[in-house]
Tab-separated table of C-alpha atoms and ligand atoms in Angstrom:
chain	number	residue	atom	x	y	z
Y	1	MET	CA	-55.728	24.138	-27.797
Y	2	LYS	CA	-57.572	21.350	-26.023
Y	3	VAL	CA	-58.132	20.848	-22.300
Y	4	GLY	CA	-60.048	17.644	-21.570
Y	5	GLY	CA	-61.178	17.647	-25.192
Y	6	GLN	CA	-62.557	21.230	-25.017
Y	7	HIS	CA	-60.926	24.141	-26.856
Y	8	PHE	CA	-59.463	26.854	-24.636
Y	9	ARG	CA	-57.437	29.981	-25.138
Y	10	THR	CA	-55.386	31.336	-22.223
Y	11	ILE	CA	-57.244	34.659	-21.967
Y	12	TRP	CA	-60.627	35.945	-23.110
Y	13	LEU	CA	-63.327	38.443	-22.277
Y	14	HIS	CA	-66.123	37.168	-20.019
Y	15	PRO	CA	-68.914	36.134	-22.426
Y	16	ALA	CA	-71.620	37.788	-20.291
Y	17	ASN	CA	-69.708	40.746	-18.846
Y	18	GLU	CA	-67.353	42.866	-20.957
Y	19	ARG	CA	-65.847	44.436	-17.839
Y	20	VAL	CA	-64.290	41.171	-16.768
Y	21	VAL	CA	-61.311	39.367	-18.297
Y	22	GLN	CA	-60.959	35.645	-17.708
Y	23	LEU	CA	-57.628	33.838	-17.790
Y	24	ILE	CA	-56.230	30.443	-16.908
Y	25	ASP	CA	-54.426	30.818	-13.572
Y	26	GLN	CA	-51.265	28.866	-14.357
Y	27	ARG	CA	-50.043	28.721	-10.764
Y	28	PHE	CA	-52.318	25.751	-10.180
Y	29	LEU	CA	-51.360	23.666	-13.220
Y	30	PRO	CA	-50.984	20.759	-13.715
Y	31	HIS	CA	-52.937	19.852	-10.594
Y	32	ARG	CA	-55.990	22.070	-10.915
Y	33	PHE	CA	-57.536	23.928	-13.833
Y	34	VAL	CA	-58.508	27.310	-12.385
Y	35	ILE	CA	-60.005	30.255	-14.274
Y	36	GLU	CA	-59.353	33.642	-12.710
Y	37	GLU	CA	-61.594	36.676	-13.212
Y	38	VAL	CA	-59.746	39.984	-13.490
Y	39	SER	CA	-61.637	43.262	-13.452
Y	40	THR	CA	-59.103	45.893	-12.301
Y	41	VAL	CA	-55.684	47.103	-13.431
Y	42	ALA	CA	-54.252	46.196	-10.016
Y	43	GLN	CA	-55.508	42.620	-10.379
Y	44	MET	CA	-54.029	42.354	-13.866
Y	45	ALA	CA	-50.682	43.725	-12.647
Y	46	THR	CA	-50.660	41.097	-9.894
Y	47	ALA	CA	-51.608	38.345	-12.360
Y	48	ILE	CA	-48.612	39.253	-14.558
Y	49	ARG	CA	-46.110	39.885	-11.728
Y	50	GLU	CA	-47.040	36.739	-9.807
Y	51	MET	CA	-47.172	34.719	-13.025
Y	52	HIS	CA	-50.801	33.611	-13.006
Y	53	ALA	CA	-50.412	34.580	-16.661
Y	54	ARG	CA	-46.882	34.262	-18.029
Y	55	GLY	CA	-44.952	33.702	-21.240
Y	56	ALA	CA	-44.106	36.509	-23.670
Y	57	GLY	CA	-47.225	36.500	-25.864
Y	58	LEU	CA	-49.645	36.046	-22.995
Y	59	ILE	CA	-47.948	38.804	-20.996
Y	60	GLY	CA	-48.548	41.099	-23.998
Y	61	ALA	CA	-52.189	40.030	-24.395
Y	62	SER	CA	-52.787	40.418	-20.642
Y	63	ALA	CA	-51.287	43.907	-20.705
Y	64	GLY	CA	-53.524	44.731	-23.678
Y	65	TYR	CA	-56.623	43.765	-21.692
Y	66	GLY	CA	-55.166	45.487	-18.608
Y	67	MET	CA	-55.044	48.753	-20.526
Y	68	TYR	CA	-58.662	48.267	-21.585
Y	69	LEU	CA	-59.592	47.873	-17.903
Y	70	ALA	CA	-57.591	51.057	-17.238
Y	71	THR	CA	-59.844	53.050	-19.588
Y	72	ILE	CA	-62.961	51.777	-17.798
Y	73	GLU	CA	-61.444	52.707	-14.427
Y	74	ALA	CA	-60.361	56.109	-15.738
Y	75	ALA	CA	-63.905	56.887	-16.863
Y	76	GLU	CA	-65.284	55.908	-13.460
Y	77	SER	CA	-62.741	57.784	-11.320
Y	78	PRO	CA	-63.681	61.476	-11.372
Y	79	ALA	CA	-61.526	62.183	-8.307
Y	80	VAL	CA	-58.220	61.584	-10.087
Y	81	ALA	CA	-56.161	64.039	-12.125
Y	82	GLY	CA	-57.917	63.214	-15.362
Y	83	PHE	CA	-58.588	60.414	-17.792
Y	84	ASP	CA	-55.259	60.571	-19.614
Y	85	GLN	CA	-53.220	60.780	-16.419
Y	86	TYR	CA	-55.076	57.777	-14.981
Y	87	VAL	CA	-54.352	55.735	-18.106
Y	88	ALA	CA	-50.680	56.811	-18.096
Y	89	ASP	CA	-50.331	55.742	-14.443
Y	90	ALA	CA	-51.941	52.385	-15.232
Y	91	ALA	CA	-49.524	51.930	-18.145
Y	92	ALA	CA	-46.582	52.592	-15.797
Y	93	GLU	CA	-47.974	50.150	-13.226
Y	94	LEU	CA	-48.369	47.399	-15.815
Y	95	LYS	CA	-44.970	48.092	-17.417
Y	96	ALA	CA	-43.255	47.668	-14.046
Y	97	THR	CA	-44.538	44.106	-13.542
Y	98	ARG	CA	-41.901	42.142	-15.485
Y	99	PRO	CA	-38.845	43.508	-17.279
Y	100	THR	CA	-37.639	40.962	-19.835
Y	101	ALA	CA	-40.505	40.058	-22.198
Y	102	VAL	CA	-40.692	42.976	-24.626
Y	103	ASN	CA	-44.290	42.053	-25.514
Y	104	LEU	CA	-45.340	43.841	-22.330
Y	105	THR	CA	-44.094	47.289	-23.389
Y	106	TRP	CA	-45.035	46.618	-26.996
Y	107	ALA	CA	-48.688	45.942	-26.094
Y	108	ILE	CA	-48.935	48.886	-23.692
Y	109	GLU	CA	-47.432	51.344	-26.202
Y	110	ARG	CA	-49.791	50.063	-28.878
Y	111	GLN	CA	-52.724	50.627	-26.541
Y	112	LEU	CA	-51.557	54.159	-25.613
Y	113	THR	CA	-51.340	55.109	-29.296
Y	114	SER	CA	-54.758	53.671	-29.945
Y	115	ILE	CA	-56.462	55.190	-26.876
Y	116	ALA	CA	-55.044	58.627	-27.746
Y	117	LYS	CA	-57.125	58.601	-30.945
Y	118	GLY	CA	-60.417	58.648	-29.008
Y	119	LYS	CA	-62.083	62.008	-28.367
Y	120	THR	CA	-64.475	60.986	-25.597
Y	121	ALA	CA	-64.036	58.561	-22.716
Y	122	GLN	CA	-66.415	56.105	-24.383
Y	123	GLU	CA	-64.490	56.299	-27.662
Y	124	LYS	CA	-61.267	55.589	-25.769
Y	125	ILE	CA	-62.830	52.580	-24.017
Y	126	ASP	CA	-64.101	51.232	-27.354
Y	127	LEU	CA	-60.696	51.705	-28.986
Y	128	ALA	CA	-58.928	50.009	-26.078
Y	129	LEU	CA	-61.273	47.033	-26.248
Y	130	ARG	CA	-60.809	46.717	-30.000
Y	131	THR	CA	-57.025	46.902	-29.640
Y	132	ALA	CA	-56.932	44.363	-26.791
Y	133	ARG	CA	-58.926	41.972	-28.967
Y	134	GLN	CA	-56.640	42.656	-31.959
Y	135	ILE	CA	-53.477	42.006	-29.902
Y	136	ALA	CA	-54.898	38.678	-28.728
Y	137	ALA	CA	-56.149	37.654	-32.179
Y	138	GLU	CA	-52.838	38.556	-33.853
Y	139	ASP	CA	-50.894	36.632	-31.239
Y	140	GLU	CA	-52.995	33.570	-31.979
Y	141	GLU	CA	-52.686	33.898	-35.756
Y	142	HIS	CA	-48.941	34.581	-35.640
Y	143	CYS	CA	-48.389	31.493	-33.524
Y	144	ARG	CA	-50.493	29.435	-35.928
Y	145	MET	CA	-48.265	30.624	-38.795
Y	146	ILE	CA	-45.094	29.856	-36.789
Y	147	GLY	CA	-46.469	26.320	-36.550
Y	148	GLN	CA	-46.851	26.068	-40.309
Y	149	HIS	CA	-43.331	27.393	-41.043
Y	150	GLY	CA	-41.715	25.266	-38.342
Y	151	LEU	CA	-43.591	22.197	-39.557
Y	152	LYS	CA	-41.453	22.221	-42.729
Y	153	LEU	CA	-38.297	21.879	-40.614
Y	154	ILE	CA	-39.729	18.899	-38.762
Y	155	GLU	CA	-40.911	17.350	-42.036
Y	156	GLN	CA	-37.382	17.653	-43.464
Y	157	ILE	CA	-35.904	15.802	-40.500
Y	158	ALA	CA	-38.715	13.209	-40.497
Y	159	ARG	CA	-37.709	12.222	-44.054
Y	160	THR	CA	-34.322	11.117	-42.727
Y	161	LYS	CA	-35.701	9.109	-39.799
Y	162	ASP	CA	-37.249	6.079	-41.490
Y	163	GLY	CA	-40.559	6.408	-39.621
Y	164	LYS	CA	-38.909	6.827	-36.235
Y	165	PRO	CA	-40.026	9.835	-34.153
Y	166	VAL	CA	-38.369	13.217	-34.586
Y	167	ASN	CA	-36.961	14.102	-31.156
Y	168	VAL	CA	-37.365	17.776	-30.303
Y	169	LEU	CA	-35.841	19.238	-27.150
Y	170	THR	CA	-37.453	22.340	-25.659
Y	171	HIS	CA	-36.753	24.508	-22.638
Y	172	CYS	CA	-39.317	26.199	-20.388
Y	173	ASN	CA	-42.821	26.676	-21.743
Y	174	ALA	CA	-43.246	28.301	-25.115
Y	175	GLY	CA	-46.421	26.384	-25.822
Y	176	TRP	CA	-49.997	27.665	-26.031
Y	177	LEU	CA	-49.987	28.482	-22.318
Y	178	ALA	CA	-47.318	31.118	-22.989
Y	179	PHE	CA	-49.447	32.772	-25.706
Y	180	VAL	CA	-53.127	33.130	-26.491
Y	181	ASP	CA	-53.130	29.837	-28.389
Y	182	TYR	CA	-50.826	27.415	-30.321
Y	183	GLY	CA	-47.529	28.628	-28.778
Y	184	SER	CA	-44.257	29.490	-30.469
Y	185	ALA	CA	-41.719	26.681	-29.916
Y	186	LEU	CA	-44.449	24.058	-29.588
Y	187	ALA	CA	-46.585	25.259	-32.502
Y	188	PRO	CA	-44.488	23.312	-35.062
Y	189	VAL	CA	-44.670	20.245	-32.805
Y	190	TYR	CA	-48.476	20.436	-32.640
Y	191	ALA	CA	-48.642	20.986	-36.404
Y	192	ALA	CA	-46.433	17.919	-37.001
Y	193	HIS	CA	-48.391	15.767	-34.568
Y	194	ASP	CA	-51.712	16.837	-36.120
Y	195	ARG	CA	-50.275	15.974	-39.551
Y	196	GLY	CA	-49.558	12.442	-38.309
Y	197	LEU	CA	-45.768	12.781	-38.169
Y	198	PRO	CA	-44.206	10.845	-35.294
Y	199	VAL	CA	-42.728	13.407	-32.931
Y	200	HIS	CA	-41.454	13.178	-29.356
Y	201	VAL	CA	-40.482	16.079	-27.092
Y	202	TRP	CA	-37.756	16.121	-24.435
Y	203	VAL	CA	-39.147	18.557	-21.877
Y	204	ASP	CA	-36.580	20.371	-19.732
Y	205	GLU	CA	-37.915	20.587	-16.179
Y	206	THR	CA	-36.932	24.318	-16.068
Y	207	ARG	CA	-36.154	25.051	-12.457
Y	208	PRO	CA	-36.928	27.018	-10.428
Y	209	ARG	CA	-40.532	27.617	-11.536
Y	210	SER	CA	-40.689	24.290	-13.393
Y	211	GLN	CA	-42.591	25.629	-16.386
Y	212	GLY	CA	-41.362	22.566	-18.305
Y	213	SER	CA	-42.502	19.811	-15.977
Y	214	LYS	CA	-45.625	21.639	-14.846
Y	215	LEU	CA	-46.864	23.394	-17.979
Y	216	THR	CA	-45.168	22.048	-21.106
Y	217	ALA	CA	-45.659	18.427	-20.039
Y	218	TRP	CA	-49.299	19.137	-19.159
Y	219	GLU	CA	-50.206	20.823	-22.417
Y	220	LEU	CA	-48.399	18.239	-24.553
Y	221	GLY	CA	-50.202	15.508	-22.617
Y	222	GLN	CA	-53.580	17.191	-23.131
Y	223	HIS	CA	-52.927	17.202	-26.877
Y	224	GLY	CA	-51.630	13.616	-26.918
Y	225	VAL	CA	-48.066	14.468	-27.959
Y	226	PRO	CA	-45.486	11.914	-26.716
Y	227	HIS	CA	-42.992	13.586	-24.382
Y	228	THR	CA	-40.525	12.893	-21.579
Y	229	ILE	CA	-39.568	15.253	-18.748
Y	230	ILE	CA	-35.828	15.524	-18.166
Y	231	ALA	CA	-33.685	17.308	-15.589
Y	232	ASP	CA	-32.365	20.629	-16.845
Y	233	SER	CA	-28.853	19.241	-16.952
Y	234	ALA	CA	-29.720	16.140	-19.050
Y	235	GLY	CA	-29.877	17.788	-22.476
Y	236	GLY	CA	-26.142	17.626	-23.239
Y	237	HIS	CA	-26.024	13.915	-22.456
Y	238	LEU	CA	-29.003	13.198	-24.724
Y	239	MET	CA	-27.471	15.238	-27.523
Y	240	GLN	CA	-24.179	13.308	-27.261
Y	241	ARG	CA	-26.138	10.035	-27.555
Y	242	GLY	CA	-27.938	11.139	-30.715
Y	243	ALA	CA	-31.311	11.310	-28.953
Y	244	VAL	CA	-32.075	14.906	-30.011
Y	245	ASP	CA	-32.738	15.828	-33.662
Y	246	LEU	CA	-33.660	19.435	-33.145
Y	247	VAL	CA	-33.912	22.047	-30.401
Y	248	ILE	CA	-36.744	24.598	-30.538
Y	249	VAL	CA	-37.101	27.219	-27.829
Y	250	GLY	CA	-39.112	30.412	-27.485
Y	251	SER	CA	-37.959	33.945	-26.789
Y	252	ASP	CA	-38.956	36.737	-24.441
Y	253	ARG	CA	-36.987	39.332	-26.369
Y	254	THR	CA	-34.830	39.097	-29.482
Y	255	THR	CA	-32.708	41.984	-30.687
Y	256	CYS	CA	-32.958	43.197	-34.279
Y	257	THR	CA	-29.518	41.608	-34.736
Y	258	GLY	CA	-30.662	38.139	-33.593
Y	259	ASP	CA	-29.490	37.791	-29.967
Y	260	VAL	CA	-32.110	35.868	-28.020
Y	261	ALA	CA	-33.222	36.289	-24.409
Y	262	ASN	CA	-35.077	33.259	-23.142
Y	263	LYS	CA	-35.581	31.353	-19.887
Y	264	ILE	CA	-32.426	30.843	-17.848
Y	265	GLY	CA	-30.552	27.767	-19.076
Y	266	THR	CA	-31.319	28.288	-22.765
Y	267	TYR	CA	-27.759	29.451	-23.487
Y	268	LEU	CA	-26.304	26.201	-22.132
Y	269	LYS	CA	-28.621	24.213	-24.419
Y	270	ALA	CA	-27.452	26.265	-27.384
Y	271	LEU	CA	-23.802	25.588	-26.535
Y	272	ALA	CA	-24.444	21.857	-26.225
Y	273	ALA	CA	-26.415	21.856	-29.480
Y	274	GLN	CA	-23.579	23.549	-31.336
Y	275	ASP	CA	-21.013	21.127	-29.920
Y	276	ASN	CA	-23.158	18.235	-31.147
Y	277	LYS	CA	-24.082	19.826	-34.504
Y	278	ILE	CA	-27.778	19.818	-33.677
Y	279	PRO	CA	-29.959	22.557	-35.191
Y	280	PHE	CA	-31.017	25.120	-32.591
Y	281	TYR	CA	-34.084	27.139	-33.599
Y	282	VAL	CA	-35.842	29.983	-31.821
Y	283	ALA	CA	-39.554	30.468	-32.514
Y	284	LEU	CA	-41.032	33.918	-31.922
Y	285	PRO	CA	-43.773	36.216	-33.153
Y	286	SER	CA	-42.644	39.653	-34.345
Y	287	SER	CA	-44.040	41.147	-31.114
Y	288	SER	CA	-41.031	39.604	-29.311
Y	289	PHE	CA	-38.455	41.500	-31.403
Y	290	ASP	CA	-36.906	44.540	-29.775
Y	291	TRP	CA	-36.177	46.788	-32.759
Y	292	THR	CA	-34.495	49.401	-30.575
Y	293	ILE	CA	-31.480	47.474	-29.294
Y	294	ARG	CA	-28.664	45.844	-31.205
Y	295	ASP	CA	-26.864	43.803	-28.578
Y	296	GLY	CA	-28.213	41.112	-26.265
Y	297	SER	CA	-26.204	42.475	-23.349
Y	298	GLU	CA	-28.638	45.427	-23.265
Y	299	ILE	CA	-31.651	43.211	-22.546
Y	300	PRO	CA	-32.882	43.651	-18.958
Y	301	ILE	CA	-32.722	40.341	-17.117
Y	302	GLU	CA	-35.362	39.732	-14.486
Y	303	GLU	CA	-34.180	38.626	-11.045
Y	304	ARG	CA	-36.903	37.061	-8.960
Y	305	GLY	CA	-37.153	36.214	-5.272
Y	306	ALA	CA	-34.741	33.719	-3.707
Y	307	GLU	CA	-37.667	31.732	-2.291
Y	308	GLU	CA	-38.432	30.395	-5.787
Y	309	LEU	CA	-35.080	28.575	-5.700
Y	310	LYS	CA	-35.067	27.571	-2.065
Y	311	ARG	CA	-38.585	26.169	-1.981
Y	312	ALA	CA	-40.711	23.923	-4.167
Y	313	ASP	CA	-44.394	23.169	-4.241
Y	314	GLY	CA	-46.272	20.042	-5.225
Y	315	TRP	CA	-49.538	18.181	-4.967
Y	316	ARG	CA	-50.369	15.986	-2.015
Y	317	GLU	CA	-53.716	14.654	-0.826
Y	318	GLY	CA	-55.736	17.206	-2.758
Y	319	GLN	CA	-53.660	20.224	-1.796
Y	320	ILE	CA	-50.703	22.197	-3.119
Y	321	LEU	CA	-48.019	22.082	-0.427
Y	322	GLU	CA	-44.766	24.019	-0.250
Y	323	VAL	CA	-41.565	22.501	1.100
Y	324	SER	CA	-38.171	23.954	1.946
Y	325	LEU	CA	-35.220	22.667	-0.158
Y	326	ALA	CA	-32.174	24.586	1.036
Y	327	PRO	CA	-30.633	25.919	4.229
Y	328	GLU	CA	-32.799	28.843	5.311
Y	329	SER	CA	-29.669	30.927	5.958
Y	330	SER	CA	-28.075	30.397	2.508
Y	331	PRO	CA	-28.498	33.267	0.080
Y	332	ALA	CA	-29.754	32.402	-3.412
Y	333	ALA	CA	-29.686	34.320	-6.693
Y	334	ASN	CA	-32.568	33.736	-9.058
Y	335	PHE	CA	-31.858	34.994	-12.592
Y	336	GLY	CA	-34.916	34.501	-14.768
Y	337	PHE	CA	-33.398	34.686	-18.254
Y	338	ASP	CA	-30.160	34.480	-20.201
Y	339	VAL	CA	-29.057	35.628	-23.623
Y	340	THR	CA	-28.061	33.230	-26.382
Y	341	PRO	CA	-25.812	35.017	-28.879
Y	342	ARG	CA	-26.912	34.890	-32.511
Y	343	ARG	CA	-23.865	32.808	-33.535
Y	344	LEU	CA	-25.388	29.833	-31.689
Y	345	VAL	CA	-28.808	30.140	-33.309
Y	346	THR	CA	-29.459	28.141	-36.494
Y	347	GLY	CA	-32.555	30.139	-37.373
Y	348	LEU	CA	-35.576	32.102	-36.219
Y	349	ILE	CA	-39.079	30.802	-36.922
Y	350	THR	CA	-41.464	33.763	-37.235
Y	351	GLU	CA	-44.987	34.257	-38.545
Y	352	ARG	CA	-43.506	35.420	-41.852
Y	353	GLY	CA	-41.148	32.489	-42.296
Y	354	VAL	CA	-37.771	31.162	-41.165
Y	355	CYS	CA	-34.677	33.347	-41.315
Y	356	LYS	CA	-31.115	33.398	-40.089
Y	357	ALA	CA	-30.426	35.074	-36.753
Y	358	ASP	CA	-28.764	38.131	-38.246
Y	359	GLU	CA	-29.918	41.652	-38.939
Y	360	LYS	CA	-29.921	41.381	-42.717
Y	361	SER	CA	-32.057	38.232	-42.769
Y	362	ILE	CA	-34.433	39.544	-40.102
Y	363	LEU	CA	-34.945	42.812	-41.984
Y	364	LYS	CA	-35.571	40.903	-45.200
Y	365	LEU	CA	-38.605	39.342	-43.493
Y	366	PHE	CA	-39.600	42.630	-41.832
Y	367	PRO	CA	-38.565	45.303	-44.379
Y	368	GLU	CA	-40.823	47.911	-42.774
Y	369	ARG	CA	-38.393	47.913	-39.828
Y	370	ALA	CA	-35.404	48.938	-41.938
Y	371	SER	CA	-34.621	52.610	-41.364
V	1	MRU	O1	-40.985	33.455	-16.761
V	1	MRU	P1	-41.924	33.058	-17.838
V	1	MRU	O2	-42.598	31.748	-17.612
V	1	MRU	O3	-42.900	34.144	-18.223
V	1	MRU	O4	-40.902	32.885	-19.023
V	1	MRU	C1	-41.256	32.871	-20.298
V	1	MRU	C2	-41.019	31.544	-20.850
V	1	MRU	O5	-41.826	30.677	-20.648
V	1	MRU	C3	-39.868	31.256	-21.642
V	1	MRU	O6	-38.770	32.022	-21.486
V	1	MRU	C4	-40.289	30.977	-23.054
V	1	MRU	O7	-39.395	30.121	-23.599
V	1	MRU	C5	-40.405	32.208	-23.896
V	1	MRU	S1	-41.901	33.008	-23.709
V	1	MRU	C6	-42.793	32.356	-24.995
């Protein structure tokens, strides 16, 4: 998508040096647009853990490139136990960075299968590079398709609105910054806006990391999509007043039965949407399905440091400054995600189309997953 009129993806290989991965360092948005260069597995693990690169799809694409860097390191490290052991250790290091988004494990496992097919170190490096590129390209294409399928839902609502904007509420950031391009929850919004449909987005602030006010608002603004930032607790009020036509959120992991893990606070939005009879859709590429678990309670929920809740950072006089918000002595618990049960989900928007959030409907779209 566009940044200052120029097209960017969130991650790419350095055009002049194939041993370097470049990514947008999201810690500095919306104040500064910083591109980070990553050339080791350790740097990629830090970038994922510390959320320079975040969001389910982008975590997967970053891990894909991280595994490619692992093969280069393995070939250059004769002192270690052996190529395969080095790559396995790198896979474990990357897998340990963040627990909830299933795209991480999915991308690493895909890379391990691919790398295992190479006979020489160079063949393994070439396979890892090809797979990293494929993971990124598929992520982009799947998100583009999610946009096209979700567009039909927005078009349907637009027909009932007499030219007035369709009001979409979203939580966290499931826009292009959370993927390689386009996004999941925001892809239909971009498609509608590009089609000339009037659309407006209520952007949940999304404390404590503020992905909504920092990232979603920024990327919508860059693309010219009308939007308004709201406090996380404002959604129910807006729904009661008829100011929300549709909720679309993303997902970090969705079970094969349709339970959805997404950024903390999503469940409360789903409850409010149901109470107000507002459609609640979840947009996700197939890489965010966990085909191995059947119940949302089995999804690992990331707990991050208390300092994310007790402090905030912002921009002042050309610098990012951190301030303290809470009593230093008070403990804080920082749950990163929650699970919205399938009964609260109107539908899932995937690259293959829209389906109900139940096993039968999901498997109809993905029959190859039926055992
Ligand atoms: O902690 P993050 O920023 O990596 O969380 C991911 C998210 O932005 C959301 O949960 C999002 O809605 C799903 S990821 C596309």
